[in-house]
Amino acid sequence: MYKYLALVLFMAFSNSYLIGQIDFEILSGDATICAGDSTLLSIDASVDSVQWSPTTGVSMPNSLSTFVSPTQNTVYFATLFSNGMTTNVRFEVDVFSAPDLGNDITVCGISVLNFDLSDLPNPTDYTLSSNGAFSMTETSPNVFSVLTDVPNPGTFDLIASSPCGQNDTIQVTVLNGLGAVFTLSGGAVTVCPGDEVNFSVAVPIGNPTFEWFANGTSISTNNSITDNPTVTTTYVVAGTVAGCAVPTLDSVTVTVNNPPSVSLPEQVLGCENDIIVLGNNIAQANTTYNWMPDDNIVDPSVVNAELLVVEDGTYILTASNGCTVQDTIEVTLIDNDIDIPEDTLFLCKGDSIEITWTTNPPNDDVEWTDLAGVPLSNVGNPFIVSPQDVVTFVGTVNNNGCTFSDTVTIQVDSLPDFPELQLIELDMMPPICEGDTVLLQDDPIFAPNLYPNITFQWFPGDSTNPPPLPGQLDGFLTPDSLLQVLFLGTMSQPYNRLNINGACTSISSIDVEVVPILEIDIVPLDEVCPGESFTIFGNPFNPDTGEQVDPDMLEEWEWMTSSGTIEPMDEPAPLLTVGQEDANINVSAMFMGCPAMGMATVPVITPPLVVLTAATNRCVGDNVFLNSNIISDTNGYTFLWTSTSSTDGLAGQETLPNPQVNPIETATYTVTISHPECDPLFQEVTITIFDQAD
């Protein structure tokens, strides 16, 4: 089964005939049948009526399904009619040809007979048989070679058969002697009247004499001929040799076709965008038709083709049945057109809009109606309208009997009354701090089912400069085409929503104040001595802009230190007293309800750790390390050791961090740890020496 869709040529409100869309499905189509048989041609379609042509051999010429019984190859057309529209459906039914071996044959002795059944109009699968002892070979499909190699002379039947039950029988008489053996070059052809044909036979063994006959009339005794037949002609060549009572015959038939008959008027007029029929000819069997150029022609293979007239043009019809003829027709367009540039105009309720149009020829009078055909009165130029609802207007022009119309529909739109945008901060109560998530929405929300085509576009900044196209803008957490959006607060700026419904637009705006998250610089951070006290300052600034902020604008100050003390802890400039280690400081405050923070480290010049040897009893001459801690870095401090004994064993070690002594009497050792910028530190240890006699 094959599915077809008829070509659609739609012309709004034209008074001329319409070729429209008719859907159909071929259930049973093209076929090749045996003579005397029938085949079903069937269409599935919803139509008002159907007409088959030609009607000869058609069982039901007004039905979508019919049996046909052609006696020759036939092209059938089913014309479908539905709601003033037509569609032609083409079917081709061919009839298998009956076999044809020609006339009875008389030959001498062993001869070769050739039969070409492939040249028949619609060949099928033929077979060849004989009641004699002929040797038969099918050299190619439906081409047979017969060798008359019978043991004794006589008359024999040669039968050709087809699957359709069609037979053709000729008698082959075989005489004593040896006949002429030759081959005729050039097969059966179809030509037009006066065309030249050429045939020849190869010079055979035995040197026979030849005689050519055209439709029974002798025309030549050469071994080749040239002729220009004007009617269908059978050419027979007879070859005769001594010793054979009959000539050897071969033949070829040249079919001379009558050229197709077509006649077109020199010129035809057509209304612009109307469909006209090119000519009034009768379609001939076994003839193909072709129109050129085929632009705007419904079916260029139909002899009386239908043309959509859109311009002046010259159209050539070529008809061929083996012979080709051409005829020409000039198509002149009658200018007649109205063009409304836009099929649909969009208008916001309460506004006015101008309808523009052009006509061809220019300045044609236009009749305006509504879609129901009610005329409009007092239509000005320009045509300005202010409809309150959707309306369609029809403009019609008439010129030289040609009528054409065009339409325009005014789509009237409106917008809901949007309330002021509401700002909802999701992370905490306002104010909005930089980085907080913010929701912008309407409250209450309008009824969206009343505005199914409404669209939105959010954008920050200047409300008079929306972005050219909607898209995911930086900072938005949801698409910017939603009624309400989520975004990250990054800076104080207006946020706008463009509301669009057809031709209606409005902008809803709200100013969003975003408080920056400040950072606090802590100064000074110079290196200090252990236990030193000094005032530190918290200097807040905006990290996005670098702008300094007055510390008095911040509230809820809170200081913390990892070493030492800081007082007071709730002021922007407290007193820091460091300990023996670096002071890691953290500060926090509130700026306009949003947090500000800072951290820093105050480096402390830490003296090296000295762990003096415990005051213990020692024997005379014992070695003692005064500092039990190994010092690898003195942090810029210097050491100076002294003692109360002249036999202290310090000689040469007074500036070492860890001298080794061997006192012989009790002594007190004192170390002074000094730094260029810090107060010196003092430590001492007493080592008691016992006499061995004790």
XYZ file of C-alpha atoms in Angstrom:
694
model
C 0.000 0.000 0.000
C 1.138 3.533 -0.721
C 0.287 6.731 1.129
C -0.177 9.942 -0.842
C -1.013 13.519 0.107
C -2.441 15.736 -2.587
C -0.619 18.994 -3.271
C -2.128 21.876 -1.312
C -2.572 25.205 -3.045
C -4.419 27.479 -0.607
C -5.720 30.886 -1.613
C -7.515 32.862 1.048
C -11.052 33.788 0.039
C -10.453 33.567 -3.708
C -13.552 33.139 -5.870
C -11.698 30.847 -8.246
C -11.630 27.056 -8.133
C -9.491 25.499 -5.370
C -7.165 22.558 -5.550
C -7.075 21.510 -1.921
C -5.832 18.847 0.381
C -7.479 15.431 0.024
C -5.876 12.607 1.940
C -6.075 9.202 0.315
C -4.470 5.788 0.482
C -4.046 3.364 -2.431
C -5.144 -0.068 -1.275
C -4.685 -1.837 -4.624
C -2.808 -0.189 -7.472
C -0.713 -0.675 -10.616
C -0.736 -4.209 -12.058
C 0.093 -6.371 -15.072
C -2.528 -9.004 -15.975
C -3.288 -11.627 -18.587
C -5.644 -10.723 -21.428
C -9.239 -11.387 -20.375
C -8.439 -11.166 -16.653
C -9.405 -8.307 -14.330
C -7.645 -6.530 -11.478
C -8.859 -4.463 -8.527
C -8.050 -0.764 -8.279
C -8.971 0.531 -4.807
C -8.612 3.829 -2.894
C -9.349 4.644 0.731
C -10.487 8.275 1.085
C -13.267 10.429 2.506
C -14.770 12.150 -0.556
C -18.066 13.415 -1.922
C -17.735 11.504 -5.205
C -15.289 9.783 -7.528
C -15.104 9.454 -11.337
C -12.925 6.921 -13.211
C -11.671 7.515 -16.745
C -11.581 5.964 -19.223
C -14.692 3.964 -18.323
C -14.135 1.152 -20.872
C -13.590 -2.086 -18.983
C -14.335 -0.394 -15.606
C -16.976 -2.269 -13.576
C -17.894 0.577 -11.163
C -16.851 3.975 -12.586
C -18.274 5.925 -9.576
C -16.864 3.844 -6.747
C -13.594 4.112 -4.795
C -13.006 0.412 -5.606
C -13.536 -1.088 -9.053
C -12.447 -4.037 -11.179
C -10.937 -3.209 -14.572
C -10.501 -5.574 -17.544
C -8.381 -3.830 -20.195
C -7.568 -5.553 -23.457
C -4.436 -3.467 -23.898
C -2.115 -1.395 -21.744
C -4.262 1.323 -20.134
C -3.715 4.282 -17.784
C -6.711 4.935 -15.503
C -7.409 8.123 -13.542
C -9.640 8.359 -10.472
C -10.741 11.964 -9.886
C -11.650 12.575 -6.227
C -14.088 15.375 -5.304
C -14.416 16.713 -1.730
C -15.649 20.103 -0.468
C -14.956 21.861 -3.740
C -11.473 20.351 -4.048
C -10.188 17.727 -6.503
C -7.312 15.289 -6.679
C -6.337 12.963 -9.568
C -4.971 9.508 -8.740
C -3.136 7.675 -11.560
C -3.052 3.891 -12.106
C -1.329 1.900 -14.857
C -2.565 -1.561 -15.842
C -0.558 -3.482 -18.447
C -1.680 -6.627 -20.323
C 0.782 -9.470 -20.910
C 1.424 -9.963 -24.648
C 0.455 -13.261 -26.332
C 3.455 -15.060 -27.898
C 3.951 -14.531 -31.644
C 6.338 -16.752 -33.655
C 5.377 -15.292 -37.012
C 4.591 -17.353 -40.178
C 5.219 -20.994 -41.029
C 8.777 -21.724 -42.117
C 10.332 -24.055 -44.688
C 14.058 -24.742 -44.417
C 16.600 -27.054 -45.963
C 18.496 -29.572 -43.870
C 20.040 -28.403 -40.601
C 19.189 -24.729 -40.193
C 19.261 -22.280 -37.294
C 16.013 -20.427 -36.547
C 16.019 -17.423 -34.149
C 12.910 -16.183 -32.320
C 12.991 -12.987 -30.164
C 9.886 -12.761 -27.984
C 11.416 -10.119 -25.668
C 10.402 -7.381 -28.124
C 6.706 -7.862 -27.413
C 5.036 -4.859 -25.666
C 4.635 -6.633 -22.287
C 6.520 -9.915 -22.409
C 6.079 -12.603 -19.775
C 8.033 -15.788 -19.169
C 7.527 -17.721 -22.445
C 8.456 -21.332 -23.187
C 9.168 -23.048 -26.542
C 8.403 -26.672 -27.444
C 8.275 -28.886 -30.556
C 6.951 -32.269 -31.639
C 10.151 -32.784 -33.625
C 13.702 -33.503 -32.577
C 14.678 -29.840 -32.710
C 17.437 -28.631 -30.403
C 16.187 -25.487 -28.627
C 18.219 -23.066 -26.509
C 17.057 -19.958 -24.632
C 20.086 -17.746 -25.258
C 18.663 -14.918 -23.074
C 15.275 -14.336 -21.451
C 12.613 -14.955 -24.121
C 15.195 -15.182 -26.939
C 15.354 -18.681 -28.473
C 17.645 -20.437 -30.952
C 16.220 -23.538 -32.729
C 18.433 -26.053 -34.592
C 16.469 -28.149 -37.139
C 18.669 -31.237 -36.681
C 15.950 -33.856 -37.461
C 17.002 -37.298 -38.810
C 14.516 -37.189 -41.693
C 12.781 -34.417 -43.636
C 9.214 -33.587 -42.629
C 6.827 -31.008 -41.208
C 6.950 -30.240 -37.469
C 5.058 -28.036 -35.013
C 6.877 -25.315 -33.022
C 4.801 -24.002 -30.104
C 5.359 -20.884 -27.944
C 3.391 -20.724 -24.656
C 2.834 -18.114 -21.907
C 1.812 -18.567 -18.228
C -1.510 -16.948 -19.159
C -2.369 -20.000 -21.303
C -1.771 -18.165 -24.583
C -0.138 -20.229 -27.360
C 1.161 -19.626 -30.860
C 2.021 -22.528 -33.202
C 3.815 -22.469 -36.519
C 4.801 -25.315 -38.837
C 8.442 -25.822 -39.691
C 8.983 -27.901 -42.878
C 12.461 -29.375 -43.206
C 13.559 -30.395 -46.770
C 16.558 -32.255 -48.054
C 19.621 -30.202 -48.845
C 21.510 -27.478 -46.998
C 19.919 -24.063 -46.709
C 21.599 -20.704 -46.537
C 22.917 -19.793 -43.070
C 23.186 -16.073 -42.182
C 22.386 -13.607 -39.383
C 20.284 -10.470 -39.766
C 21.771 -7.592 -37.789
C 19.493 -4.926 -36.254
C 16.462 -5.853 -34.145
C 12.865 -4.701 -34.257
C 12.530 -0.955 -33.679
C 9.873 1.667 -33.194
C 10.351 4.855 -35.204
C 8.503 7.952 -36.232
C 7.301 8.527 -39.822
C 10.236 9.204 -42.141
C 12.965 8.080 -39.728
C 15.822 6.175 -41.349
C 16.344 2.451 -40.620
C 19.314 0.271 -41.623
C 19.533 -3.536 -41.780
C 22.190 -5.912 -43.122
C 23.248 -9.573 -43.160
C 26.805 -10.762 -42.648
C 28.414 -12.388 -45.720
C 27.595 -16.041 -44.979
C 29.122 -19.382 -45.894
C 27.937 -20.665 -49.264
C 27.725 -17.225 -50.897
C 23.903 -17.084 -51.212
C 21.984 -14.577 -53.217
C 19.674 -12.176 -51.333
C 16.390 -10.456 -51.969
C 14.755 -7.932 -49.595
C 11.010 -7.405 -49.335
C 9.158 -4.541 -47.613
C 5.594 -5.562 -46.749
C 5.828 -8.148 -49.564
C 7.368 -5.825 -52.178
C 10.883 -6.549 -53.424
C 13.145 -3.585 -52.737
C 16.777 -4.762 -52.997
C 19.139 -7.655 -53.820
C 22.041 -6.337 -51.756
C 23.079 -7.738 -48.421
C 22.015 -4.449 -46.712
C 19.200 -1.906 -47.042
C 18.402 1.658 -45.905
C 14.780 2.841 -45.822
C 12.522 5.600 -44.446
C 9.196 3.900 -43.649
C 6.092 5.996 -43.122
C 3.913 3.062 -42.010
C 4.644 -0.017 -39.942
C 6.726 -2.270 -42.228
C 8.003 -5.838 -42.021
C 11.314 -6.317 -43.806
C 12.059 -9.875 -45.028
C 15.391 -11.043 -46.383
C 15.531 -14.280 -48.422
C 18.844 -16.063 -48.869
C 19.106 -18.765 -51.576
C 21.896 -21.271 -52.224
C 22.220 -24.007 -54.817
C 20.938 -27.379 -53.670
C 18.038 -26.011 -51.557
C 14.589 -25.701 -53.015
C 13.516 -22.930 -50.597
C 15.249 -19.797 -49.511
C 16.239 -19.156 -45.922
C 14.131 -16.287 -44.537
C 14.627 -13.811 -41.704
C 12.603 -10.707 -40.931
C 12.320 -7.638 -38.767
C 9.317 -5.412 -38.146
C 9.638 -1.643 -37.864
C 6.709 -0.105 -36.021
C 5.943 3.419 -37.204
C 4.141 5.384 -34.544
C 1.777 8.182 -35.327
C 3.013 11.287 -33.472
C 0.905 12.322 -30.461
C -1.807 14.839 -31.162
C -1.701 17.966 -29.007
C -3.006 21.470 -29.675
C -2.661 24.440 -27.345
C -4.075 27.967 -27.674
C -1.431 30.589 -28.273
C -2.344 32.593 -25.177
C -4.480 32.312 -22.061
C -5.264 34.872 -19.345
C -5.315 34.009 -15.652
C -6.178 35.831 -12.443
C -3.288 36.147 -10.040
C -3.177 33.168 -7.644
C -5.981 31.402 -9.518
C -5.641 27.894 -10.948
C -6.222 27.541 -14.682
C -6.191 24.517 -17.023
C -3.553 24.565 -19.772
C -5.290 23.225 -22.890
C -8.169 20.882 -23.677
C -6.569 17.773 -25.165
C -7.537 14.104 -24.921
C -4.956 11.923 -23.200
C -3.740 9.219 -25.602
C -2.770 5.691 -24.623
C 0.929 4.824 -24.427
C 1.806 8.515 -24.471
C 3.734 10.423 -21.812
C 3.353 14.136 -21.205
C 5.664 16.653 -19.575
C 5.271 20.387 -18.924
C 8.248 22.708 -18.567
C 8.922 24.724 -16.555
C 7.019 22.789 -13.912
C 7.034 25.499 -11.218
C 3.509 26.023 -9.857
C 2.082 23.227 -12.062
C -0.012 20.804 -10.027
C 0.945 17.681 -12.021
C 3.354 18.224 -14.949
C 2.685 14.687 -16.304
C -0.970 15.441 -17.154
C -1.819 16.551 -20.698
C -4.255 19.227 -19.462
C -2.172 20.398 -16.525
C -3.420 22.831 -13.879
C -1.305 25.939 -13.212
C -1.256 28.290 -10.237
C -0.893 31.685 -11.901
C 1.726 33.793 -10.127
C 3.482 35.458 -13.080
C 3.578 35.726 -16.863
C 5.223 32.714 -18.439
C 5.723 30.485 -21.461
C 4.970 26.805 -20.912
C 5.988 23.967 -23.246
C 4.100 20.664 -23.462
C 6.137 17.691 -24.683
C 4.191 14.559 -25.708
C 5.957 11.303 -26.539
C 4.863 7.830 -27.629
C 8.168 6.970 -29.268
C 7.670 10.078 -31.364
C 7.908 13.464 -29.732
C 5.949 16.636 -30.433
C 5.873 19.947 -28.603
C 3.480 22.869 -28.353
C 3.697 26.170 -26.495
C 1.215 28.339 -24.603
C 1.700 31.882 -23.301
C 0.158 32.622 -19.881
C -0.540 36.274 -19.098
C -1.238 37.209 -15.501
C -3.986 39.695 -14.725
C -2.610 41.785 -11.863
C -4.923 41.433 -8.918
C -3.617 41.325 -5.422
C -3.956 42.764 -1.971
C -1.196 42.189 0.524
C -1.508 42.875 4.238
C 2.108 42.490 5.447
C 1.225 40.897 8.778
C -1.257 38.054 9.194
C -1.573 38.850 12.905
C -1.107 42.132 14.725
C -0.751 42.360 18.481
C -2.400 45.144 20.446
C -2.553 45.963 24.124
C -6.107 46.597 25.250
C -6.894 50.312 25.151
C -4.273 51.118 22.499
C -4.793 51.769 18.778
C -3.061 50.186 15.797
C -2.783 51.021 12.097
C -3.519 48.406 9.412
C -1.420 48.875 6.265
C -1.790 47.165 2.896
C -0.708 47.314 -0.736
C -2.643 46.446 -3.891
C -1.622 45.472 -7.398
C -2.512 47.400 -9.499
C -1.820 50.246 -7.056
C -4.682 52.350 -5.708
C -7.249 49.584 -6.202
C -10.386 50.097 -4.168
C -10.527 47.781 -1.157
C -13.748 46.469 0.348
C -13.382 45.704 4.063
C -15.537 43.238 5.995
C -15.306 41.302 9.213
C -14.811 37.555 9.174
C -18.586 37.007 8.951
C -18.734 39.134 5.781
C -20.378 42.171 7.395
C -19.129 45.290 5.549
C -17.187 47.939 7.458
C -18.195 51.544 6.993
C -16.142 54.733 7.167
C -12.840 52.928 6.757
C -10.198 55.621 6.647
C -6.795 55.657 5.097
C -4.834 54.971 7.211
C -7.037 52.257 8.722
C -6.753 52.731 12.508
C -8.630 50.429 14.881
C -8.959 50.068 18.678
C -10.753 46.724 19.228
C -11.533 45.513 22.730
C -11.303 41.851 21.764
C -9.787 39.598 19.085
C -11.110 40.493 15.624
C -10.318 39.528 11.997
C -10.698 41.916 9.067
C -10.918 40.877 5.385
C -9.756 43.148 2.555
C -11.017 42.337 -0.962
C -10.064 43.820 -4.368
C -11.678 43.280 -7.808
C -9.965 43.861 -11.158
C -10.918 42.666 -14.652
C -13.113 39.935 -13.233
C -10.427 38.739 -10.810
C -11.068 38.802 -7.086
C -8.615 38.340 -4.292
C -8.684 38.764 -0.522
C -6.284 38.896 2.386
C -6.936 38.877 6.113
C -5.454 40.339 9.257
C -6.242 39.301 12.813
C -5.876 41.736 15.707
C -4.833 39.875 18.854
C -5.876 41.994 21.856
C -3.907 41.365 25.032
C -3.859 42.722 28.586
C -1.796 42.452 31.753
C -2.858 41.793 35.327
C -2.630 44.577 37.904
C 0.639 43.627 39.503
C 1.073 44.664 43.171
C 4.370 46.014 44.415
C 7.184 43.509 44.517
C 7.833 42.020 47.934
C 11.336 41.230 49.169
C 11.785 38.144 51.344
C 15.251 37.452 52.797
C 15.562 33.706 53.388
C 18.637 33.408 55.600
C 17.561 35.759 58.405
C 15.494 38.829 58.992
C 16.516 42.025 57.192
C 18.826 43.742 56.638
C 20.140 41.820 53.635
C 23.781 41.032 54.103
C 26.112 40.435 51.194
C 25.834 36.764 50.138
C 22.354 36.254 51.631
C 19.682 34.469 49.534
C 16.791 36.747 48.600
C 13.346 35.956 47.160
C 11.451 38.541 45.102
C 7.771 37.864 44.573
C 4.327 39.402 44.135
C 1.900 39.334 47.021
C -0.772 38.395 46.233
C 0.006 36.401 43.055
C -2.320 36.994 40.078
C -4.479 34.218 38.585
C -2.141 32.693 35.929
C -4.931 30.722 34.216
C -6.342 34.034 32.952
C -3.028 34.882 31.234
C -1.722 31.615 29.721
C 0.771 33.338 27.376
C 2.342 35.771 29.828
C 6.140 35.749 30.118
C 8.642 37.444 32.417
C 12.220 38.640 32.268
C 14.191 39.778 35.322
C 17.182 42.075 35.103
C 19.116 44.233 37.576
C 20.132 47.854 37.196
C 18.492 50.507 35.050
C 14.828 49.636 34.439
C 14.930 51.358 31.029
C 17.695 49.114 29.731
C 16.580 45.456 29.821
C 18.879 42.806 28.309
C 18.120 41.912 24.665
C 17.244 38.284 25.382
C 16.235 36.361 28.509
C 18.897 34.165 30.025
C 20.508 33.054 33.242
C 22.061 36.305 34.499
C 24.879 36.379 37.046
C 23.678 36.148 40.634
C 20.271 34.600 39.928
C 19.747 31.177 41.486
C 16.632 30.487 39.385
C 15.916 31.219 35.691
C 15.232 34.904 35.137
C 12.034 34.040 33.208
C 10.007 33.072 36.300
C 7.358 35.147 38.052
C 9.486 35.167 41.210
C 13.229 34.653 41.515
C 15.937 33.766 43.994
C 19.252 35.591 43.914
C 22.351 36.209 46.008
C 22.625 39.693 47.443
C 25.879 41.132 46.096
C 25.325 44.886 45.926
C 22.661 47.523 46.412
C 20.792 48.066 43.153
C 17.303 48.028 41.601
C 15.825 44.701 40.451
C 13.277 44.803 37.633
C 10.842 42.368 36.071
C 9.639 42.906 32.513
C 6.059 41.576 32.230
C 5.081 40.609 28.650
C 1.723 39.404 27.343
C 1.506 39.709 23.575
C 1.645 43.426 22.796
C 1.353 44.436 26.463
C 4.431 45.160 28.554
C 5.062 46.632 31.992
C 7.946 46.771 34.429
C 7.821 45.975 38.136
C 10.800 47.297 40.117
C 12.165 47.279 43.659
C 15.319 48.781 45.181
C 17.276 46.154 47.073
C 19.713 47.434 49.717
C 22.560 44.983 50.379
C 24.875 45.598 53.349
C 28.477 44.651 52.555
C 30.359 42.218 54.782
C 33.202 44.360 56.168
C 36.660 43.197 57.059
C 38.549 44.707 60.022
C 42.222 45.550 59.826
C 44.033 45.302 63.208
C 46.939 47.770 63.806
C 49.684 47.976 64.877
C 51.280 44.593 64.281
C 54.891 45.498 65.108
C 57.042 43.085 67.077
C 56.837 43.820 70.855
C 58.547 42.690 74.012
C 57.057 40.224 76.462
C 54.573 41.831 78.858
C 54.394 45.040 76.838
C 51.078 46.961 76.850
C 49.814 49.176 74.009
C 46.578 50.255 72.278
C 45.392 48.368 69.178
C 42.864 49.718 66.686
C 40.165 47.987 64.576
C 39.901 49.707 61.163
C 36.842 48.376 59.177
C 36.709 48.573 55.351
C 34.619 47.276 52.436
C 36.708 44.550 50.703
C 34.766 44.981 47.432
C 35.574 48.676 47.087
C 38.459 49.204 49.541
C 36.475 52.047 51.126
C 37.249 52.698 54.829
C 34.353 52.787 57.298
C 34.239 54.847 60.500
C 34.728 52.402 63.418
C 32.082 54.295 65.405
C 29.483 53.052 62.868
C 30.071 49.485 64.082
C 28.448 47.998 67.164
C 28.898 44.984 69.400
C 32.692 44.933 69.283
C 34.273 41.800 70.718
C 38.032 41.173 71.050
C 39.875 37.963 71.876
C 43.595 37.153 72.257
C 45.447 33.870 72.558
C 48.173 35.301 74.843
C 48.042 38.131 77.334
C 45.033 40.277 78.039
C 42.901 42.759 76.118
C 40.757 45.397 77.841
C 38.115 46.573 77.322
C 36.881 43.813 75.016
C 33.883 45.768 73.626
C 35.599 48.901 72.291
C 37.123 49.577 68.862
C 40.539 50.552 70.422
C 41.362 48.363 73.498
C 44.640 48.024 75.457
C 46.565 44.847 74.641
C 49.056 43.427 77.137
C 51.040 40.587 75.584
C 52.466 37.577 77.365
C 55.597 35.648 76.571
C 54.249 34.312 73.185
C 52.831 35.732 69.954
C 49.299 37.124 70.485
C 46.698 35.770 67.958
C 43.892 38.345 67.946
C 40.293 37.931 66.683
C 37.803 40.793 66.484
C 34.140 40.877 65.432
C 31.502 43.590 65.261
C 28.159 44.374 63.612
C 27.757 46.865 60.747
C 24.170 47.851 59.967
C 23.062 44.469 61.293
C 25.636 42.449 59.321
C 28.824 40.885 60.704
C 32.332 42.308 60.286
C 35.419 40.338 61.270
C 39.170 40.479 61.359
C 42.150 38.601 62.700
C 45.859 39.247 63.082
C 48.939 38.158 65.012
C 51.069 40.495 67.148
C 54.611 39.021 67.190
C 56.286 38.901 70.642
C 60.065 38.937 71.015
C 60.185 35.780 73.109
C 63.327 35.224 75.256
C 64.952 31.819 75.015
C 63.844 29.349 77.664
C 66.423 28.916 80.433
C 66.004 25.980 82.803
C 68.640 26.403 85.521
C 70.142 23.349 87.112
C 68.494 22.541 90.389
C 70.474 23.612 93.491
C 71.937 20.299 94.543
C 74.925 19.049 96.512
C 77.960 18.401 94.379
C 81.406 17.000 95.013
C 84.512 18.979 94.397
C 85.421 18.903 90.705
C 82.046 17.666 89.426
C 81.034 19.030 86.004
C 77.683 20.865 86.062
C 75.656 22.420 83.154
C 74.052 25.595 84.474
C 71.174 25.510 81.906
C 69.554 22.167 81.313
C 67.708 23.448 78.169
C 69.473 23.229 74.821
C 69.077 26.585 73.068
C 69.330 26.639 69.298
C 67.885 30.152 68.706
C 68.453 33.028 71.101
C 65.874 35.307 69.337
C 68.379 38.162 69.474
C 69.021 37.872 73.228
C 72.551 37.758 74.737
C 73.754 35.959 77.883
C 76.137 37.120 80.646
C 77.001 34.729 83.496
C 78.615 35.805 86.835
C 79.230 34.041 90.135
C 80.121 34.669 93.784
C 83.214 32.491 93.651
C 86.594 33.046 92.126
C 86.843 29.291 91.472
C 83.488 29.115 89.655
C 84.873 27.455 86.512
C 83.254 30.089 84.192
C 86.391 31.270 82.618
C 85.716 31.729 78.857
C 82.026 30.683 79.080
C 80.463 33.882 80.444
C 78.390 34.559 77.222
C 77.335 30.996 76.453
C 73.672 30.025 76.825
C 74.665 26.863 78.697
C 78.118 26.973 80.321
C 79.659 23.903 81.985
C 81.419 24.521 85.337
C 83.293 22.427 87.943
C 83.304 24.563 91.093
C 85.469 23.539 94.043
C 83.489 25.600 96.527
C 79.884 26.622 96.963
C 78.955 29.399 94.492
C 75.887 31.329 93.313
C 75.655 31.827 89.526
C 73.606 34.697 87.997
C 72.608 35.010 84.302
C 71.535 38.321 82.715
C 69.480 37.818 79.478
C 69.497 41.053 77.480
C 67.766 42.353 74.276
C 68.361 45.711 72.549
C 64.666 46.647 72.761
C 63.410 44.857 75.877
C 64.149 45.009 79.617
C 66.805 42.469 80.757
C 65.827 39.266 82.552
C 67.731 37.856 85.577
C 67.973 34.324 86.956
C 70.350 32.690 89.460
C 71.205 29.279 90.878
C 73.412 28.180 93.839
C 75.537 25.041 93.642
C 76.652 23.694 97.007
C 80.000 21.811 97.158
C 80.699 19.290 99.911
C 84.170 18.474 101.108
C 84.939 14.797 100.490
C 86.148 14.446 104.066
C 82.676 15.257 105.218
